[in-house]
Amino acid sequence: SKAQLFDKENHVRVNFNDVAGLDEAKVEVMEIVDFLKNPQKYTELGGKIPKGALLVGPPGTGKTLLAKAVAGEANVPFFSLSGSDFVEMFVGVGASRVRDLFKQAKEKAPCIVFIDEIDAIGRARGKNANFSGNDERENTLNQLLTEMDGFGTNVGVIILAATNRADILDRALLRAGRFDRQIYVELPDLNGRAEIFKVHLRPLKLAPELDTSFLAKQTPGFSGADIANVCNEAALVAARKNKKQVDKQDFLDAIDRIIGGLEKKNKIIT
Ligand code: ATP
């Protein structure tokens, strides 16, 4: 997909036009774009540019997309890792990977470092932490805290992290000078869903009768990722029937399929 495209310098080709809805979150991240583009505007007045912000919200709501769009809008490189990559890692590997990432980021500053699923490394330490066999996770977390504290403010590295469980994070991560800003990325409402449909309908050949408000009404509770799936699935359904355009019925079929998939997923979880 478009969101996966990088050039050699780790630049992403995603901008705010690719992110639909999320108006409040966008306003907040626009400030981060400005920190990256015009740091002197803040530092000349003696301000300290924040080191990080936490994007909080349910799966598939566009947290990764928004982080990439910040890098895209500021035209700076984007470095990322996912907390889940660090689960069950050999001793020393997680911490050294974090160290390498920040070393690269400092060389390429100004830039964005994105840490997806930060809860996988940043979960609060349990009572029995020393006996839980999770030492490498803790090493990784400590390395991350060390890196965040280690580079000065105003070096031009801004760290965005995503989670759907801010409540389980180690308080140390949320302290001033670390992820002291939280930006909420919620499931879209009716209007938000219509906006997201607009983005993902762009590449499709559509029957003229289709309107986004109809589609938005058919998809309560859907995330942006679910809507992207619906649009792609509808195109595949239409192609299977050798149609020249994707029509309303194709979307209804696609929505049924996605709902079926979501129900199955929920059954497995509960
Ligand atoms: P997770 O918590 O599961 O990692 P996420 O919040 O990071 O999810 P993304 O990976 O950004 O979600 O979203 C997945 C895809 O869904 C995006 O690449 C995009 O195609 C689509 N999408 C999600 N939200 C939006 C949105 N607000 N506008 C447009 N597309 C969206």
CSV table of C-alpha atoms and ligand atoms in Angstrom, one decimal:
chain,number,residue,atom,x,y,z
A,1,SER,CA,0.0,0.0,0.0
A,2,LYS,CA,0.9,3.6,-0.3
A,3,ALA,CA,1.8,3.8,3.4
A,4,GLN,CA,4.7,1.3,2.9
A,5,LEU,CA,6.6,3.4,0.4
A,6,PHE,CA,10.0,4.7,1.5
A,7,ASP,CA,12.8,6.2,-0.5
A,8,LYS,CA,16.5,5.4,0.3
A,9,GLU,CA,16.7,8.1,2.9
A,10,ASN,CA,13.8,6.7,4.9
A,11,HIS,CA,11.4,9.4,3.8
A,12,VAL,CA,7.7,8.4,3.7
A,13,ARG,CA,5.3,9.5,1.1
A,14,VAL,CA,2.3,9.9,3.3
A,15,ASN,CA,0.8,13.3,4.2
A,16,PHE,CA,-2.2,14.7,6.0
A,17,ASN,CA,-4.4,14.2,3.0
A,18,ASP,CA,-4.1,10.4,3.5
A,19,VAL,CA,-5.3,10.7,7.0
A,20,ALA,CA,-9.1,11.2,7.2
A,21,GLY,CA,-11.0,12.5,10.2
A,22,LEU,CA,-8.9,12.6,13.4
A,23,ASP,CA,-9.2,16.4,13.3
A,24,GLU,CA,-8.2,17.0,16.9
A,25,ALA,CA,-5.2,14.6,16.7
A,26,LYS,CA,-4.1,16.3,13.5
A,27,VAL,CA,-4.1,19.7,15.1
A,28,GLU,CA,-1.9,18.3,17.9
A,29,VAL,CA,0.6,16.6,15.5
A,30,MET,CA,0.7,19.7,13.3
A,31,GLU,CA,2.6,21.3,16.2
A,32,ILE,CA,5.1,18.5,16.0
A,33,VAL,CA,5.5,19.1,12.3
A,34,ASP,CA,6.3,22.7,13.1
A,35,PHE,CA,8.8,21.7,15.7
A,36,LEU,CA,10.6,19.7,13.1
A,37,LYS,CA,10.4,22.3,10.4
A,38,ASN,CA,11.1,25.5,12.4
A,39,PRO,CA,12.9,24.5,15.6
A,40,GLN,CA,14.5,27.9,16.0
A,41,LYS,CA,11.1,29.6,16.3
A,42,TYR,CA,10.7,27.7,19.6
A,43,THR,CA,14.3,27.6,20.8
A,44,GLU,CA,15.0,31.3,20.3
A,45,LEU,CA,12.4,32.0,22.8
A,46,GLY,CA,14.0,29.6,25.3
A,47,GLY,CA,11.5,26.8,24.7
A,48,LYS,CA,12.3,23.1,25.0
A,49,ILE,CA,10.9,21.0,22.2
A,50,PRO,CA,9.1,17.9,23.5
A,51,LYS,CA,10.9,14.7,23.0
A,52,GLY,CA,8.0,12.5,22.5
A,53,ALA,CA,4.2,12.0,22.3
A,54,LEU,CA,2.1,9.0,22.8
A,55,LEU,CA,-0.7,8.1,20.3
A,56,VAL,CA,-3.4,6.3,22.2
A,57,GLY,CA,-6.4,4.5,20.6
A,58,PRO,CA,-7.9,1.3,19.5
A,59,PRO,CA,-6.3,-0.9,16.7
A,60,GLY,CA,-6.6,0.2,13.1
A,61,THR,CA,-7.5,3.8,13.9
A,62,GLY,CA,-4.6,5.3,12.0
A,63,LYS,CA,-1.9,5.8,14.7
A,64,THR,CA,0.9,4.5,12.4
A,65,LEU,CA,-0.5,6.4,9.5
A,66,LEU,CA,-0.6,9.6,11.5
A,67,ALA,CA,3.0,9.1,12.6
A,68,LYS,CA,4.1,8.6,9.0
A,69,ALA,CA,2.2,11.6,7.9
A,70,VAL,CA,4.0,13.8,10.5
A,71,ALA,CA,7.3,12.6,8.9
A,72,GLY,CA,5.9,13.1,5.4
A,73,GLU,CA,4.6,16.6,6.1
A,74,ALA,CA,7.9,17.7,7.8
A,75,ASN,CA,9.8,16.0,5.0
A,76,VAL,CA,12.1,14.2,7.5
A,77,PRO,CA,13.2,10.5,7.7
A,78,PHE,CA,11.0,8.0,9.6
A,79,PHE,CA,12.5,5.2,11.7
A,80,SER,CA,10.3,2.6,13.3
A,81,LEU,CA,10.3,-0.5,15.4
A,82,SER,CA,7.5,-2.5,17.0
A,83,GLY,CA,7.4,-3.4,20.6
A,84,SER,CA,6.1,-6.9,19.7
A,85,ASP,CA,9.5,-7.6,17.9
A,86,PHE,CA,11.1,-7.5,21.3
A,87,VAL,CA,9.1,-10.3,22.9
A,88,GLU,CA,11.1,-13.4,23.6
A,89,MET,CA,14.4,-11.9,22.5
A,90,PHE,CA,17.8,-13.1,23.5
A,91,VAL,CA,19.6,-11.2,26.2
A,92,GLY,CA,21.1,-8.0,25.1
A,93,VAL,CA,19.5,-8.0,21.6
A,94,GLY,CA,16.5,-5.7,22.4
A,95,ALA,CA,18.6,-3.1,24.2
A,96,SER,CA,21.2,-3.0,21.4
A,97,ARG,CA,18.6,-2.7,18.8
A,98,VAL,CA,17.2,0.4,20.6
A,99,ARG,CA,20.7,1.8,20.9
A,100,ASP,CA,21.3,1.3,17.1
A,101,LEU,CA,18.0,2.9,16.2
A,102,PHE,CA,18.7,6.0,18.2
A,103,LYS,CA,22.3,6.2,16.9
A,104,GLN,CA,20.9,6.2,13.3
A,105,ALA,CA,18.2,8.7,14.3
A,106,LYS,CA,20.6,11.2,15.8
A,107,GLU,CA,22.8,11.0,12.6
A,108,LYS,CA,19.7,11.7,10.4
A,109,ALA,CA,18.1,14.4,12.6
A,110,PRO,CA,15.7,16.1,12.2
A,111,CYS,CA,13.6,12.9,12.1
A,112,ILE,CA,10.8,10.8,13.6
A,113,VAL,CA,11.3,7.6,15.6
A,114,PHE,CA,8.1,5.6,15.8
A,115,ILE,CA,7.6,2.8,18.3
A,116,ASP,CA,4.5,0.8,17.6
A,117,GLU,CA,2.9,-1.3,20.4
A,118,ILE,CA,5.1,0.3,23.0
A,119,ASP,CA,3.1,-1.6,25.7
A,120,ALA,CA,4.9,-4.8,24.7
A,121,ILE,CA,8.1,-3.3,26.1
A,122,GLY,CA,6.7,-0.6,28.3
A,123,ARG,CA,4.3,-2.5,30.5
A,124,ALA,CA,4.4,-1.7,34.1
A,125,ARG,CA,6.8,-3.9,36.0
A,126,GLY,CA,4.8,-6.6,38.0
A,127,LYS,CA,5.4,-7.4,41.6
A,128,ASN,CA,7.3,-10.5,40.6
A,129,ALA,CA,9.2,-8.8,37.8
A,130,ASN,CA,12.5,-10.3,38.9
A,131,PHE,CA,11.2,-13.8,38.7
A,132,SER,CA,9.1,-13.5,35.6
A,133,GLY,CA,11.7,-14.3,33.0
A,134,ASN,CA,11.0,-10.9,31.4
A,135,ASP,CA,14.4,-9.4,32.0
A,136,GLU,CA,15.2,-8.7,28.4
A,137,ARG,CA,12.0,-6.7,28.1
A,138,GLU,CA,13.0,-4.7,31.1
A,139,ASN,CA,16.5,-4.2,29.7
A,140,THR,CA,14.9,-2.9,26.5
A,141,LEU,CA,12.7,-0.5,28.4
A,142,ASN,CA,15.6,0.8,30.4
A,143,GLN,CA,17.6,1.3,27.3
A,144,LEU,CA,14.7,3.3,25.8
A,145,LEU,CA,14.5,5.5,28.9
A,146,THR,CA,18.2,6.0,28.8
A,147,GLU,CA,18.2,7.0,25.2
A,148,MET,CA,15.3,9.4,25.7
A,149,ASP,CA,17.1,11.0,28.6
A,150,GLY,CA,20.5,10.9,27.0
A,151,PHE,CA,20.0,13.1,24.0
A,152,GLY,CA,19.4,16.7,24.8
A,153,THR,CA,16.2,18.5,24.0
A,154,ASN,CA,16.3,20.3,20.7
A,155,VAL,CA,18.4,17.7,18.8
A,156,GLY,CA,15.6,17.3,16.4
A,157,VAL,CA,14.6,13.7,17.1
A,158,ILE,CA,10.9,13.4,18.1
A,159,ILE,CA,9.7,10.0,19.3
A,160,LEU,CA,6.1,9.0,18.6
A,161,ALA,CA,4.9,5.8,20.2
A,162,ALA,CA,1.5,4.1,19.8
A,163,THR,CA,-0.5,2.0,22.2
A,164,ASN,CA,-4.1,0.9,22.7
A,165,ARG,CA,-3.4,0.4,26.5
A,166,ALA,CA,-1.9,3.6,27.9
A,167,ASP,CA,-3.3,2.5,31.3
A,168,ILE,CA,-0.8,-0.4,31.6
A,169,LEU,CA,2.3,1.5,30.7
A,170,ASP,CA,5.2,1.9,33.2
A,171,ARG,CA,4.8,5.4,34.8
A,172,ALA,CA,8.5,6.0,34.1
A,173,LEU,CA,7.6,6.3,30.4
A,174,LEU,CA,5.0,9.0,31.0
A,175,ARG,CA,7.2,11.3,33.1
A,176,ALA,CA,8.0,14.9,32.1
A,177,GLY,CA,10.6,14.9,29.4
A,178,ARG,CA,9.6,11.5,28.0
A,179,PHE,CA,6.1,10.7,26.6
A,180,ASP,CA,4.5,13.5,28.5
A,181,ARG,CA,1.9,14.3,25.8
A,182,GLN,CA,-0.9,11.9,24.9
A,183,ILE,CA,-2.8,12.3,21.7
A,184,TYR,CA,-6.1,10.4,21.4
A,185,VAL,CA,-6.9,8.6,18.1
A,186,GLU,CA,-10.4,7.3,18.4
A,187,LEU,CA,-12.7,5.1,16.3
A,188,PRO,CA,-14.3,7.3,13.7
A,189,ASP,CA,-17.9,8.6,14.0
A,190,LEU,CA,-20.4,8.6,11.1
A,191,ASN,CA,-18.8,11.7,9.5
A,192,GLY,CA,-15.2,10.3,10.1
A,193,ARG,CA,-16.1,7.1,8.4
A,194,ALA,CA,-17.5,8.9,5.4
A,195,GLU,CA,-14.2,10.9,5.2
A,196,ILE,CA,-12.1,7.7,5.5
A,197,PHE,CA,-14.3,6.1,2.7
A,198,LYS,CA,-13.4,9.1,0.5
A,199,VAL,CA,-9.7,8.4,0.9
A,200,HIS,CA,-10.0,4.7,0.2
A,201,LEU,CA,-12.5,5.0,-2.7
A,202,ARG,CA,-10.0,7.2,-4.6
A,203,PRO,CA,-8.3,4.3,-6.4
A,204,LEU,CA,-11.5,2.4,-7.3
A,205,LYS,CA,-13.7,2.6,-10.4
A,206,LEU,CA,-17.1,3.2,-8.8
A,207,ALA,CA,-20.7,3.0,-10.0
A,208,PRO,CA,-22.2,6.5,-10.1
A,209,GLU,CA,-24.9,5.7,-7.5
A,210,LEU,CA,-22.5,5.2,-4.6
A,211,ASP,CA,-22.3,7.7,-1.9
A,212,THR,CA,-20.0,7.8,1.1
A,213,SER,CA,-22.7,8.7,3.6
A,214,PHE,CA,-24.6,5.5,2.7
A,215,LEU,CA,-21.4,3.4,3.2
A,216,ALA,CA,-20.7,5.2,6.5
A,217,LYS,CA,-24.2,4.3,7.8
A,218,GLN,CA,-23.6,0.6,7.0
A,219,THR,CA,-20.3,0.5,9.0
A,220,PRO,CA,-20.9,1.5,12.7
A,221,GLY,CA,-17.9,0.5,14.9
A,222,PHE,CA,-15.6,0.0,11.9
A,223,SER,CA,-12.0,1.4,12.2
A,224,GLY,CA,-10.1,3.0,9.4
A,225,ALA,CA,-8.3,-0.2,8.8
A,226,ASP,CA,-11.7,-2.0,8.5
A,227,ILE,CA,-12.9,0.6,6.0
A,228,ALA,CA,-9.7,0.2,3.9
A,229,ASN,CA,-10.4,-3.5,3.9
A,230,VAL,CA,-14.0,-3.0,2.9
A,231,CYS,CA,-13.0,-0.9,-0.1
A,232,ASN,CA,-10.4,-3.4,-1.3
A,233,GLU,CA,-12.7,-6.4,-0.7
A,234,ALA,CA,-15.5,-4.7,-2.7
A,235,ALA,CA,-13.2,-4.2,-5.6
A,236,LEU,CA,-12.3,-7.9,-5.5
A,237,VAL,CA,-15.9,-9.0,-5.3
A,238,ALA,CA,-16.7,-6.9,-8.3
A,239,ALA,CA,-13.8,-8.2,-10.3
A,240,ARG,CA,-14.8,-11.8,-9.4
A,241,LYS,CA,-18.2,-11.0,-11.1
A,242,ASN,CA,-16.4,-9.5,-14.1
A,243,LYS,CA,-18.0,-6.1,-13.4
A,244,LYS,CA,-16.6,-2.9,-14.9
A,245,GLN,CA,-17.4,-0.8,-11.9
A,246,VAL,CA,-17.7,-1.5,-8.1
A,247,ASP,CA,-21.3,-1.1,-7.1
A,248,LYS,CA,-23.5,-0.9,-4.0
A,249,GLN,CA,-24.1,-4.6,-3.8
A,250,ASP,CA,-20.3,-5.3,-3.9
A,251,PHE,CA,-19.8,-3.0,-0.9
A,252,LEU,CA,-22.7,-4.7,1.0
A,253,ASP,CA,-21.1,-8.1,0.3
A,254,ALA,CA,-17.7,-6.8,1.4
A,255,ILE,CA,-19.2,-5.3,4.6
A,256,ASP,CA,-20.8,-8.6,5.4
A,257,ARG,CA,-17.5,-10.4,5.0
A,258,ILE,CA,-15.6,-8.0,7.1
A,259,ILE,CA,-18.3,-8.2,9.8
A,260,GLY,CA,-18.0,-12.0,9.6
A,261,GLY,CA,-14.3,-11.7,10.1
A,262,LEU,CA,-14.6,-9.3,13.0
A,263,GLU,CA,-17.1,-11.6,14.8
A,264,LYS,CA,-14.7,-14.6,14.3
A,265,LYS,CA,-11.8,-12.5,15.7
A,266,ASN,CA,-13.9,-11.5,18.8
A,267,LYS,CA,-14.9,-15.1,19.4
A,268,ILE,CA,-11.3,-16.2,19.5
A,269,ILE,CA,-10.4,-13.4,22.0
A,270,THR,CA,-13.3,-14.1,24.4
B,1,ATP,P1,-2.6,-0.7,15.2
B,1,ATP,O1,-2.9,-0.2,16.6
B,1,ATP,O2,-3.4,-2.0,14.8
B,1,ATP,O3,-1.2,-0.8,14.8
B,1,ATP,P2,-3.0,1.8,13.8
B,1,ATP,O4,-3.9,2.7,14.7
B,1,ATP,O5,-1.5,2.0,13.8
B,1,ATP,O6,-3.3,0.3,14.2
B,1,ATP,P3,-2.8,2.0,11.0
B,1,ATP,O7,-1.8,0.9,10.9
B,1,ATP,O8,-2.3,3.4,10.9
B,1,ATP,O9,-3.6,1.8,12.4
B,1,ATP,O10,-4.0,1.8,10.0
B,1,ATP,C1,-4.0,0.7,9.1
B,1,ATP,C2,-4.5,1.2,7.8
B,1,ATP,O11,-5.9,1.6,7.9
B,1,ATP,C3,-3.9,2.4,7.3
B,1,ATP,O12,-2.7,2.1,6.5
B,1,ATP,C4,-4.9,3.0,6.4
B,1,ATP,O13,-5.0,2.4,5.1
B,1,ATP,C5,-6.2,2.7,7.1
B,1,ATP,N1,-6.6,3.8,8.0
B,1,ATP,C6,-6.7,3.7,9.4
B,1,ATP,N2,-7.1,4.9,9.9
B,1,ATP,C7,-7.3,5.8,8.8
B,1,ATP,C8,-7.7,7.1,8.7
B,1,ATP,N3,-8.0,7.9,9.7
B,1,ATP,N4,-7.7,7.7,7.4
B,1,ATP,C9,-7.4,6.9,6.4
B,1,ATP,N5,-7.0,5.6,6.4
B,1,ATP,C10,-7.0,5.0,7.6
